Amino acid sequence: MAEPAPAPTSHFRLFTPTAVPAEPWAGAPWTGVCVLVAEAAAGPLAGELARELALAGARVQALDVVELTGRRTDGTAPVPRQARALTEPTGPRWLVWVSARGGTGQAPLSSSDGARTLAELACLRALVKELAEGWERYGPGGLLLVTAADGRSGGSPAGLDPAGGALAGFARALRDEYPSVATLLVDVGRGPHRSAARRIARMGRPAGGRHALGLSAGGCWTTRLTALPLTDRDQDASTPGLLDALREPGAAILVSGGTTGIVGDALCAAAERLSGPLPGKLVLLERAPHVSQRRRHRPSRPPAARSAPPRLRGMGVTVDHEVIDVCDVRAMRVLGERLGLLGLTVRTVLHGAGSEHPLKLTEKPADAWENTAAARIAGFHNLLDAAGDGLRLAVVYGSGSAGLPGRTDSAAGDAYLATAVARLRAGRRDVTAQCVAWPVRDHPGTDDLPCTQRLESTGPWCLDPDQGARWATAITAQARTLPAHVLLLPVPLTGQAAADCTPVEGGVPWTR
Ligand SMILES: NC(=O)c1ccc[n+]([C@@H]2O[C@H](COP(=O)([O-])OP(=O)(O)OC[C@H]3O[C@@H](n4cnc5c(N)ncnc54)[C@H](OP(=O)(O)O)[C@@H]3O)[C@@H](O)[C@H]2O)c1
């Protein structure tokens, strides 16, 4: 009798996005294809693109997203009304979303970036929901998102555009829901609009799947992942840890995201490294208790193991709970002021809040979708604002899972944060900022989803809590030298992750 195959051992490796030269895609002609071109940021590019696509034979309809362009001309309908055309039998199956704003992307990161991006994501979601319903009824088409960073999808500090990052995350997650649809992200850089529009139209419509391309003057770029040499055994005791600020009298650490998942494991692992008096204070931000009750009905781990605060207290950490919604600008500002009046300086923030029940874009209510994106994006800005100038370490935890449908909201938020963290680093040399995308672990809330099968297939590759804690410690310890955005992925990469994440040697890490 044949020996049973050995169970695979979990093994993980750290990666970072890297800009690499690419070829333009060679797509099918636009002839006869009905396309809706939406102008999501006032500027000439949408008009140029509409004209070039029409010249290439497409039947073009134009849409001014008045909520975003700020134009209020008679007869221009808001997005929800215009979106109805997308579910008509002869309506457009292709949407071109043109979000190419001016500016250099080097201004200090501010909460207005977050507010603008959330408004854009809300409008995009409303349109793409109708578009996707059209795909489901009448056959696949495509979504082309056009941004303007540096022509390399953020391959240089000048191209760190969190809003563009959010669109990239949205496109990536949408592909997981509609694999046969073409989702394209094009960064046209700062070159002349007319030539960018012409280059896009000439490439035609690519086949289904995800395509990301930067169009710089020097050629085309795309993003791949580069493996980093760090392992979970790299535990450098001499370098700062997540909770080291607790040693400082008058220091506070703000943490969002509960303590039942990776956040709790990382905190406990960091507390274990501490010794001596810990005069600082750890402030855990949690939402209204009734929502937490709901989550307790889907426990993923035994209750004793999930309870981080008692463990932290047992290790000498002073833990405070604040019942607060991290999206609540006013409440978060008041919190920051209150901490200041108590003589506390926020030295560290850890942002993990916002993972939610995954649900397909067409099935998730608009407010739930927008709330998830807001918890990631607005929550981060509110944490930074509450912390103020005393901040020295900012850590963001998100998800790097590819191939799991139902995550367009959190993926857009995560990708925004990855770029925002890099921009924070570039703008504030006194702050060590790190964004970590975690793999699937014993993730709660996915049992009743159509993606269960995919989850099961990745089961052996789930990150166990102890390993997660080790990785969290190793990554924070090296945060000053690692690129700002790192992804922990199970290796060897398989399936969609392997296709998306072909490791390359010698690329340019874009969030150094
Ligand atoms: N399994 C893992 O550990 C894992 C794997 C991959 C990625 N990640 C990512 O890492 C991050 C942290 O995950 P986790 O597993 O530690 O946490 P989690 O168990 O997913 O919990 C997320 C927490 O965020 C809270 N939250 C959501 N919206 C909020 C808001 N507006 N204000 C305040 N709190 C809010 C939730 O509170 P309620 O209880 O009130 O809803 C919950 O406690 C997430 O972004 C997640 O996607 C985690």
Coordinates of C-alpha atoms and ligand atoms in Angstrom, one line a residue:
M1 CA 0.0 0.0 0.0
A2 CA 1.3 3.4 -0.9
E3 CA 2.5 5.6 2.0
P4 CA 0.2 8.6 2.7
A5 CA 1.6 11.8 1.4
P6 CA 3.3 13.8 4.2
A7 CA 1.3 16.7 5.5
P8 CA 2.8 20.0 4.2
T9 CA 4.6 22.1 6.8
S10 CA 3.7 25.7 7.0
H11 CA 6.4 27.9 5.7
F12 CA 6.3 31.6 5.1
R13 CA 8.4 34.2 3.5
L14 CA 8.4 38.0 3.6
F15 CA 8.0 39.9 0.3
T16 CA 7.8 43.5 -0.8
P17 CA 6.2 45.1 -3.9
T18 CA 8.8 46.0 -6.6
A19 CA 8.5 48.0 -9.8
V20 CA 9.9 46.1 -12.7
P21 CA 10.0 46.8 -16.5
A22 CA 7.1 45.3 -18.4
E23 CA 5.6 45.0 -21.9
P24 CA 2.4 46.7 -22.9
W25 CA -0.4 44.3 -23.3
A26 CA -1.6 43.4 -26.8
G27 CA -5.4 43.4 -26.5
A28 CA -8.4 43.0 -28.8
P29 CA -9.7 46.0 -30.8
W30 CA -12.2 48.3 -29.2
T31 CA -14.3 48.3 -32.3
G32 CA -18.0 48.2 -31.4
V33 CA -17.4 47.9 -27.6
C34 CA -19.7 50.0 -25.5
V35 CA -17.6 51.9 -22.9
L36 CA -18.6 54.2 -20.1
V37 CA -15.8 56.7 -19.4
A38 CA -16.2 58.2 -15.9
E39 CA -14.3 61.4 -15.0
A40 CA -13.5 60.9 -11.3
A41 CA -11.1 63.9 -11.0
A42 CA -11.5 67.1 -12.9
G43 CA -8.9 67.2 -15.7
P44 CA -8.3 66.7 -19.4
L45 CA -7.4 63.0 -19.4
A46 CA -11.0 61.6 -19.3
G47 CA -11.9 63.6 -22.4
E48 CA -8.7 62.6 -24.2
L49 CA -9.3 59.0 -23.4
A50 CA -13.0 59.1 -24.5
R51 CA -11.9 60.6 -27.8
E52 CA -9.1 58.1 -28.4
L53 CA -11.4 55.1 -27.5
A54 CA -14.0 56.5 -29.9
L55 CA -11.3 56.8 -32.6
A56 CA -10.4 53.2 -31.9
G57 CA -14.0 52.2 -32.7
A58 CA -15.6 52.1 -29.2
R59 CA -19.1 53.4 -28.6
V60 CA -18.3 55.8 -25.8
Q61 CA -20.6 57.3 -23.2
A62 CA -19.2 59.9 -20.8
L63 CA -20.0 60.4 -17.2
D64 CA -19.0 63.3 -15.0
V65 CA -18.8 62.1 -11.4
V66 CA -20.1 65.3 -10.1
E67 CA -19.6 64.2 -6.5
L68 CA -15.9 64.1 -7.2
T69 CA -15.3 66.7 -9.9
G70 CA -17.3 69.3 -8.0
R71 CA -19.2 70.4 -11.1
R72 CA -22.9 71.0 -10.6
T73 CA -24.2 71.7 -14.1
D74 CA -27.9 71.4 -15.0
G75 CA -28.7 68.0 -16.3
T76 CA -25.8 66.2 -14.8
A77 CA -27.1 63.3 -12.7
P78 CA -25.3 61.9 -9.6
V79 CA -23.6 58.5 -9.9
P80 CA -26.4 56.3 -8.6
R81 CA -28.8 57.5 -11.3
Q82 CA -26.3 57.3 -14.1
A83 CA -25.2 53.8 -13.0
R84 CA -28.5 52.3 -14.0
A85 CA -27.4 52.2 -17.6
L86 CA -24.9 49.6 -16.7
T87 CA -27.5 47.0 -16.0
E88 CA -29.4 47.5 -19.3
P89 CA -28.9 44.7 -21.9
T90 CA -27.3 47.0 -24.4
G91 CA -25.5 49.1 -21.7
P92 CA -21.7 49.4 -21.3
R93 CA -19.9 46.3 -20.0
W94 CA -16.7 48.3 -19.8
L95 CA -16.1 51.1 -17.3
V96 CA -13.1 53.4 -17.6
W97 CA -12.6 55.3 -14.3
V98 CA -10.2 58.2 -14.8
S99 CA -8.8 59.4 -11.5
A100 CA -5.8 61.4 -12.5
R101 CA -5.3 64.3 -10.3
G102 CA -2.5 66.9 -10.4
G103 CA 0.1 67.4 -7.6
T104 CA 3.3 65.7 -6.8
G105 CA 2.2 63.3 -4.2
Q106 CA 4.9 64.6 -1.8
A107 CA 2.7 66.8 0.4
P108 CA 2.6 65.6 4.0
L109 CA 0.1 62.9 4.5
S110 CA -3.2 64.3 5.8
S111 CA -6.6 63.1 6.8
S112 CA -8.0 65.0 3.8
D113 CA -6.3 62.4 1.6
G114 CA -8.3 59.8 3.5
A115 CA -11.6 61.7 3.2
R116 CA -11.2 62.3 -0.5
T117 CA -10.3 58.6 -1.1
L118 CA -13.3 57.4 0.8
A119 CA -15.6 59.6 -1.2
E120 CA -14.0 58.2 -4.4
L121 CA -14.3 54.6 -3.3
A122 CA -18.0 55.2 -2.4
C123 CA -18.7 56.4 -5.9
L124 CA -16.6 53.7 -7.6
R125 CA -18.4 51.0 -5.5
A126 CA -21.8 52.3 -6.6
L127 CA -20.9 52.2 -10.3
V128 CA -19.0 48.9 -10.2
K129 CA -21.9 47.2 -8.3
E130 CA -24.1 47.9 -11.3
L131 CA -21.4 47.1 -13.8
A132 CA -20.8 43.7 -12.1
E133 CA -24.5 42.9 -12.2
G134 CA -24.4 43.6 -15.9
W135 CA -21.4 41.2 -16.2
E136 CA -23.4 38.5 -14.3
R137 CA -26.5 38.9 -16.5
Y138 CA -25.0 39.6 -20.0
G139 CA -21.3 38.4 -19.9
P140 CA -18.0 39.7 -18.8
G141 CA -16.5 43.0 -19.8
G142 CA -13.8 45.0 -18.0
L143 CA -12.8 47.7 -15.6
L144 CA -10.0 50.1 -16.4
L145 CA -8.8 52.3 -13.6
V146 CA -6.5 55.2 -14.6
T147 CA -4.4 57.0 -12.0
A148 CA -1.5 59.5 -12.3
A149 CA 1.4 58.9 -9.9
D150 CA 4.9 58.5 -11.3
G151 CA 4.2 56.2 -14.2
R152 CA 5.6 53.2 -12.3
S153 CA 2.7 52.6 -9.9
G154 CA 4.6 54.2 -7.1
G155 CA 8.0 53.0 -8.0
S156 CA 9.6 56.2 -6.6
P157 CA 9.0 58.4 -3.6
A158 CA 7.3 61.0 -5.8
G159 CA 4.7 58.4 -6.8
L160 CA 3.5 57.5 -3.3
D161 CA -0.2 58.1 -4.0
P162 CA -2.4 56.4 -1.4
A163 CA -5.6 57.1 -3.4
G164 CA -4.1 55.3 -6.4
G165 CA -3.1 52.5 -4.0
A166 CA -6.7 52.2 -2.9
L167 CA -7.8 51.7 -6.5
A168 CA -5.1 49.1 -7.1
G169 CA -6.3 47.2 -4.0
F170 CA -9.9 47.4 -5.2
A171 CA -9.0 46.1 -8.7
R172 CA -7.0 43.2 -7.2
A173 CA -9.8 42.1 -5.0
L174 CA -12.4 42.5 -7.7
R175 CA -10.4 40.1 -9.9
D176 CA -10.8 37.5 -7.1
E177 CA -14.6 37.9 -7.5
Y178 CA -14.7 38.0 -11.3
P179 CA -11.7 36.1 -12.6
S180 CA -13.0 36.1 -16.2
V181 CA -13.3 39.9 -16.3
A182 CA -10.4 42.2 -17.2
T183 CA -9.4 44.5 -14.4
L184 CA -6.8 46.9 -15.4
L185 CA -4.9 49.6 -13.5
V186 CA -2.9 52.1 -15.4
D187 CA -0.7 54.7 -13.9
V188 CA -0.1 57.3 -16.6
G189 CA 2.4 59.3 -14.7
R190 CA 2.9 63.0 -15.2
G191 CA 3.4 63.0 -19.0
P192 CA 1.2 64.6 -21.6
H193 CA -2.4 63.4 -21.3
R194 CA -3.0 63.0 -25.0
S195 CA -0.1 60.6 -25.6
A196 CA -1.1 58.6 -22.4
A197 CA -4.7 58.3 -23.8
R198 CA -3.4 57.2 -27.1
R199 CA -1.1 54.6 -25.6
I200 CA -3.9 53.1 -23.6
A201 CA -6.4 53.0 -26.5
R202 CA -3.7 51.5 -28.8
M203 CA -3.1 48.6 -26.4
G204 CA -6.7 47.4 -26.9
R205 CA -8.7 45.3 -24.5
P206 CA -6.7 42.6 -22.7
A207 CA -8.0 39.2 -21.9
G208 CA -9.7 38.5 -18.5
G209 CA -7.6 38.7 -15.4
R210 CA -5.6 41.4 -13.7
H211 CA -3.3 43.7 -15.4
A212 CA -1.3 46.6 -13.9
L213 CA 0.9 48.9 -15.9
G214 CA 2.8 52.1 -15.4
L215 CA 3.3 54.2 -18.5
S216 CA 6.4 56.4 -17.9
A217 CA 8.3 58.2 -20.6
G218 CA 11.0 55.5 -20.4
G219 CA 8.7 52.6 -21.0
C220 CA 6.2 50.4 -19.2
W221 CA 6.4 49.1 -15.6
T222 CA 4.5 46.7 -13.5
T223 CA 4.7 45.5 -9.9
R224 CA 6.0 42.1 -8.7
L225 CA 7.1 40.9 -5.3
T226 CA 10.7 40.6 -4.2
A227 CA 11.5 38.1 -1.5
L228 CA 13.2 39.6 1.6
P229 CA 15.9 37.7 3.6
L230 CA 14.2 38.1 7.0
T231 CA 12.9 35.0 8.9
D232 CA 10.8 34.5 12.0
R233 CA 14.0 33.4 13.8
D234 CA 15.6 36.8 13.4
Q235 CA 14.8 38.0 16.9
D236 CA 17.1 40.9 17.6
A237 CA 16.8 41.7 21.4
S238 CA 18.7 45.0 21.0
T239 CA 16.3 46.6 18.6
P240 CA 13.0 48.3 19.5
G241 CA 9.8 46.3 20.0
L242 CA 6.2 47.2 19.6
L243 CA 5.7 48.0 23.3
D244 CA 9.1 49.4 24.2
A245 CA 7.6 52.9 24.7
L246 CA 6.0 51.5 27.8
R247 CA 9.3 51.8 29.5
E248 CA 9.0 55.6 29.2
P249 CA 7.2 57.5 31.9
G250 CA 4.2 59.4 30.4
A251 CA 4.2 57.4 27.2
A252 CA 1.0 55.9 25.7
I253 CA 0.5 53.3 23.0
L254 CA -2.8 53.3 21.0
V255 CA -4.0 50.0 19.5
S256 CA -7.0 49.5 17.4
G257 CA -8.3 46.1 16.1
G258 CA -9.2 44.0 19.1
T259 CA -7.0 41.5 20.8
T260 CA -8.3 38.2 19.5
G261 CA -6.3 37.9 16.4
I262 CA -2.8 38.8 15.2
V263 CA -2.9 42.1 17.1
G264 CA -3.3 40.3 20.4
D265 CA -0.6 37.8 19.6
A266 CA 1.8 40.6 18.5
L267 CA 1.1 42.5 21.7
C268 CA 1.7 39.5 24.0
A269 CA 4.9 38.6 22.2
A270 CA 6.2 42.2 22.5
A271 CA 5.3 42.2 26.2
E272 CA 7.3 39.1 26.8
R273 CA 10.4 40.9 25.7
L274 CA 10.0 43.6 28.2
S275 CA 11.5 43.6 31.7
G276 CA 11.7 46.1 34.6
P277 CA 9.2 48.8 35.4
L278 CA 6.7 49.7 32.7
P279 CA 5.3 53.2 33.6
G280 CA 3.7 53.7 30.2
K281 CA 0.1 52.9 29.3
L282 CA -1.4 50.6 26.6
V283 CA -4.8 52.0 25.4
L284 CA -6.9 49.4 23.5
L285 CA -9.6 51.0 21.3
E286 CA -12.7 48.8 20.9
R287 CA -16.0 49.4 19.3
A288 CA -19.4 49.4 21.1
P289 CA -19.7 46.3 23.2
H290 CA -22.8 44.9 21.4
V291 CA -20.8 44.5 18.2
S292 CA -18.0 42.7 20.0
Q293 CA -20.7 40.3 21.4
R294 CA -21.6 39.4 17.8
R295 CA -18.0 38.6 17.0
R296 CA -17.7 36.3 20.0
H297 CA -20.2 34.0 18.4
R298 CA -17.6 33.0 15.8
P299 CA -14.6 32.3 17.9
S300 CA -11.6 30.9 16.1
R301 CA -9.6 29.9 19.0
P302 CA -10.2 28.6 22.6
P303 CA -11.4 31.5 24.8
A304 CA -8.3 31.3 27.2
A305 CA -5.9 31.6 24.3
R306 CA -7.8 34.5 22.9
S307 CA -7.8 36.7 25.9
A308 CA -4.7 39.0 25.5
P309 CA -5.5 41.7 28.1
P310 CA -5.2 39.5 31.2
R311 CA -1.9 38.1 29.8
L312 CA -0.6 41.6 29.2
R313 CA -1.6 42.7 32.7
G314 CA 0.1 39.6 34.1
M315 CA 3.3 40.8 32.4
G316 CA 3.1 44.1 34.2
V317 CA 1.5 46.2 31.4
T318 CA -1.1 48.8 32.4
V319 CA -4.0 48.3 30.0
D320 CA -6.9 50.7 29.5
H321 CA -9.9 50.1 27.3
E322 CA -11.6 52.8 25.4
V323 CA -15.0 52.0 23.8
I324 CA -14.7 54.1 20.6
D325 CA -15.2 53.9 16.9
V326 CA -11.9 54.8 15.3
C327 CA -13.8 56.4 12.4
D328 CA -15.4 58.9 14.8
V329 CA -13.2 62.0 14.1
R330 CA -14.5 64.0 17.0
A331 CA -14.3 61.2 19.6
M332 CA -10.8 60.4 18.4
R333 CA -9.7 64.0 18.7
V334 CA -11.2 64.2 22.2
L335 CA -9.3 61.1 23.1
G336 CA -6.0 62.6 21.9
E337 CA -6.7 65.8 23.9
R338 CA -7.7 63.8 27.0
L339 CA -4.5 61.8 26.9
G340 CA -2.5 65.1 26.5
L341 CA -4.3 66.5 29.6
L342 CA -3.3 63.4 31.5
G343 CA 0.3 64.2 30.7
L344 CA 0.6 61.3 28.2
T345 CA 2.4 61.4 24.9
V346 CA 1.4 58.8 22.3
R347 CA 4.6 57.2 21.1
T348 CA 3.2 54.2 19.2
V349 CA 0.1 53.4 17.3
L350 CA -0.9 50.0 16.0
H351 CA -3.8 50.0 13.6
G352 CA -5.6 46.6 13.0
A353 CA -9.2 47.6 13.1
G354 CA -11.5 47.0 10.2
S355 CA -11.4 43.4 9.1
E356 CA -15.0 42.5 8.4
H357 CA -17.3 39.7 7.2
P358 CA -16.2 39.1 3.5
L359 CA -19.1 39.5 1.1
K360 CA -19.2 40.0 -2.6
L361 CA -19.4 43.5 -3.9
T362 CA -22.9 43.0 -5.4
E363 CA -24.2 41.5 -2.1
K364 CA -22.7 43.7 0.5
P365 CA -24.9 46.7 1.6
A366 CA -23.3 50.1 0.7
D367 CA -23.0 51.2 4.3
A368 CA -21.3 48.1 5.5
W369 CA -18.8 48.3 2.5
E370 CA -18.1 51.9 3.2
N371 CA -17.7 51.4 6.9
T372 CA -15.1 48.7 6.4
A373 CA -13.0 51.0 4.1
A374 CA -13.5 53.9 6.5
A375 CA -12.3 51.8 9.5
R376 CA -9.1 51.1 7.6
I377 CA -8.5 54.6 6.1
A378 CA -10.2 57.2 8.4
G379 CA -9.3 55.0 11.4
F380 CA -5.6 55.3 10.6
H381 CA -5.7 59.1 10.0
N382 CA -7.7 59.5 13.3
L383 CA -5.1 57.5 15.2
L384 CA -2.3 59.6 13.7
D385 CA -4.1 62.8 14.5
A386 CA -4.8 61.6 18.1
A387 CA -1.1 60.8 18.5
G388 CA 0.2 64.1 17.2
D389 CA 3.9 65.1 17.1
G390 CA 5.1 62.7 19.8
L391 CA 4.6 59.7 17.6
R392 CA 7.7 57.5 16.9
L393 CA 6.4 54.2 15.7
A394 CA 3.3 53.5 13.5
V395 CA 2.4 50.0 12.6
V396 CA -0.5 48.9 10.4
Y397 CA -1.7 45.3 10.1
G398 CA -3.7 44.2 7.1
S399 CA -4.3 41.3 4.9
G400 CA -2.2 39.9 2.1
S401 CA -4.6 37.0 1.2
A402 CA -5.0 36.7 -2.6
G403 CA -7.8 34.6 -4.2
L404 CA -10.4 35.1 -1.5
P405 CA -13.5 36.9 -2.9
G406 CA -15.5 39.4 -0.9
R407 CA -12.7 41.8 0.1
T408 CA -12.9 44.8 -2.2
D409 CA -13.6 47.1 0.7
S410 CA -10.8 46.0 3.1
A411 CA -8.4 45.4 0.1
A412 CA -8.9 49.0 -1.1
G413 CA -8.3 50.2 2.5
D414 CA -5.2 48.0 3.0
A415 CA -3.6 49.1 -0.2
Y416 CA -4.3 52.8 0.7
L417 CA -2.6 52.2 4.0
A418 CA 0.4 50.5 2.5
T419 CA 1.1 53.6 0.4
A420 CA 0.1 56.0 3.2
V421 CA 2.6 54.3 5.6
A422 CA 5.4 54.7 3.0
R423 CA 4.4 58.4 2.6
L424 CA 4.4 58.9 6.3
R425 CA 7.9 57.5 6.4
A426 CA 9.0 59.8 3.6
G427 CA 7.4 62.8 5.3
R428 CA 8.3 62.2 8.9
R429 CA 11.9 61.0 9.5
D430 CA 11.2 60.8 13.2
V431 CA 8.6 58.1 12.7
T432 CA 9.3 54.5 12.0
A433 CA 6.3 53.3 10.0
Q434 CA 5.6 49.8 8.9
C435 CA 2.7 48.1 7.1
V436 CA 2.4 44.3 7.3
A437 CA 0.0 42.2 5.2
W438 CA -0.7 39.0 7.0
P439 CA -1.6 35.7 5.4
V440 CA -4.8 33.8 6.1
R441 CA -4.7 32.4 9.6
D442 CA -7.5 30.9 11.7
H443 CA -9.5 33.7 10.2
P444 CA -13.0 34.1 11.7
G445 CA -16.2 34.8 9.9
T446 CA -15.6 32.9 6.6
D447 CA -17.3 29.6 7.3
D448 CA -20.5 30.4 5.5
L449 CA -19.0 31.9 2.4
P450 CA -18.7 30.6 -1.2
C451 CA -14.9 30.9 -0.8
T452 CA -14.8 28.3 1.9
Q453 CA -13.4 25.7 -0.5
R454 CA -10.6 28.0 -1.4
L455 CA -9.9 28.6 2.3
E456 CA -9.8 24.9 2.9
S457 CA -7.4 24.4 0.1
T458 CA -5.1 26.9 1.8
G459 CA -5.7 25.4 5.2
P460 CA -2.3 23.8 5.8
W461 CA -0.7 27.2 4.9
C462 CA -2.6 29.1 7.6
L463 CA -0.3 31.0 10.0
D464 CA -0.5 29.6 13.5
P465 CA -0.6 32.1 16.4
D466 CA 2.9 31.3 17.7
Q467 CA 4.5 31.7 14.3
G468 CA 2.5 34.9 13.8
A469 CA 3.8 36.3 17.1
R470 CA 7.4 35.4 16.1
W471 CA 7.0 37.1 12.7
A472 CA 5.4 40.2 14.3
T473 CA 8.4 40.5 16.6
A474 CA 10.9 40.0 13.9
I475 CA 9.3 42.5 11.5
T476 CA 8.9 45.3 14.1
A477 CA 12.5 44.8 15.2
Q478 CA 13.7 45.3 11.7
A479 CA 11.1 48.0 10.7
R480 CA 13.8 50.7 10.3
T481 CA 15.6 48.8 7.5
L482 CA 12.7 46.9 5.9
P483 CA 10.7 48.5 3.1
A484 CA 7.6 50.2 4.5
H485 CA 5.2 47.6 3.0
V486 CA 5.9 43.9 3.6
L487 CA 3.7 40.9 2.9
L488 CA 4.0 37.6 4.6
L489 CA 3.0 34.8 2.2
P490 CA 3.0 31.0 2.4
V491 CA 5.7 29.5 0.1
P492 CA 6.0 28.0 -2.3
L493 CA 3.5 30.4 -3.8
T494 CA 0.6 28.7 -5.4
G495 CA -2.4 29.4 -7.6
Q496 CA -3.4 33.0 -8.1
A497 CA -0.8 34.1 -5.6
A498 CA 2.0 32.6 -7.7
A499 CA 0.6 34.2 -10.8
D500 CA 0.3 37.6 -9.1
C501 CA 3.4 37.4 -7.1
T502 CA 6.1 36.1 -9.4
P503 CA 9.2 36.9 -7.3
V504 CA 11.8 38.8 -9.2
E505 CA 15.4 39.6 -8.5
G506 CA 16.9 43.1 -8.9
G507 CA 13.7 45.1 -9.0
V508 CA 13.2 48.5 -7.3
P509 CA 11.4 48.2 -3.9
W510 CA 9.0 51.1 -4.0
T511 CA 8.4 51.7 -0.3
R512 CA 11.9 51.9 1.0
Ligands
LIG1 N1 -6.3 36.1 11.4 C1 -5.5 37.1 11.5 O1 -5.0 37.4 12.6 C2 -5.3 37.9 10.3 C3 -4.9 37.3 9.1 C4 -4.8 38.1 8.0 C5 -5.0 39.5 8.1 N2 -5.3 40.1 9.3 C6 -5.5 41.5 9.4 O2 -4.9 42.1 10.5 C7 -5.8 43.1 11.0 C8 -6.1 42.7 12.5 O3 -6.7 41.4 12.5 P1 -7.0 40.7 13.8 O4 -7.3 39.3 13.4 O5 -6.1 41.0 14.9 O6 -8.4 41.4 14.2 P2 -9.9 40.9 14.1 O7 -10.1 39.7 15.0 O8 -10.2 40.7 12.6 O9 -10.7 42.1 14.6 C9 -10.8 43.3 14.0 C10 -11.2 44.3 15.1 O10 -11.4 45.6 14.5 C11 -12.5 46.1 15.3 N3 -13.1 47.2 14.5 C12 -13.6 47.2 13.3 N4 -14.1 48.4 12.9 C13 -13.8 49.2 14.0 C14 -14.0 50.6 14.3 N5 -14.6 51.3 13.4 N6 -13.6 51.1 15.4 C15 -13.0 50.3 16.3 N7 -12.7 49.0 16.2 C16 -13.1 48.5 15.0 C17 -13.4 45.0 15.5 O11 -14.3 45.3 16.5 P3 -15.7 44.6 16.7 O12 -15.4 43.4 17.5 O13 -16.4 45.6 17.5 O14 -16.2 44.3 15.3 C18 -12.4 43.9 15.8 O15 -12.2 43.8 17.2 C19 -7.0 43.1 10.2 O16 -6.9 44.2 9.3 C20 -7.0 41.8 9.5 O17 -7.6 41.9 8.2 C21 -5.5 39.3 10.4

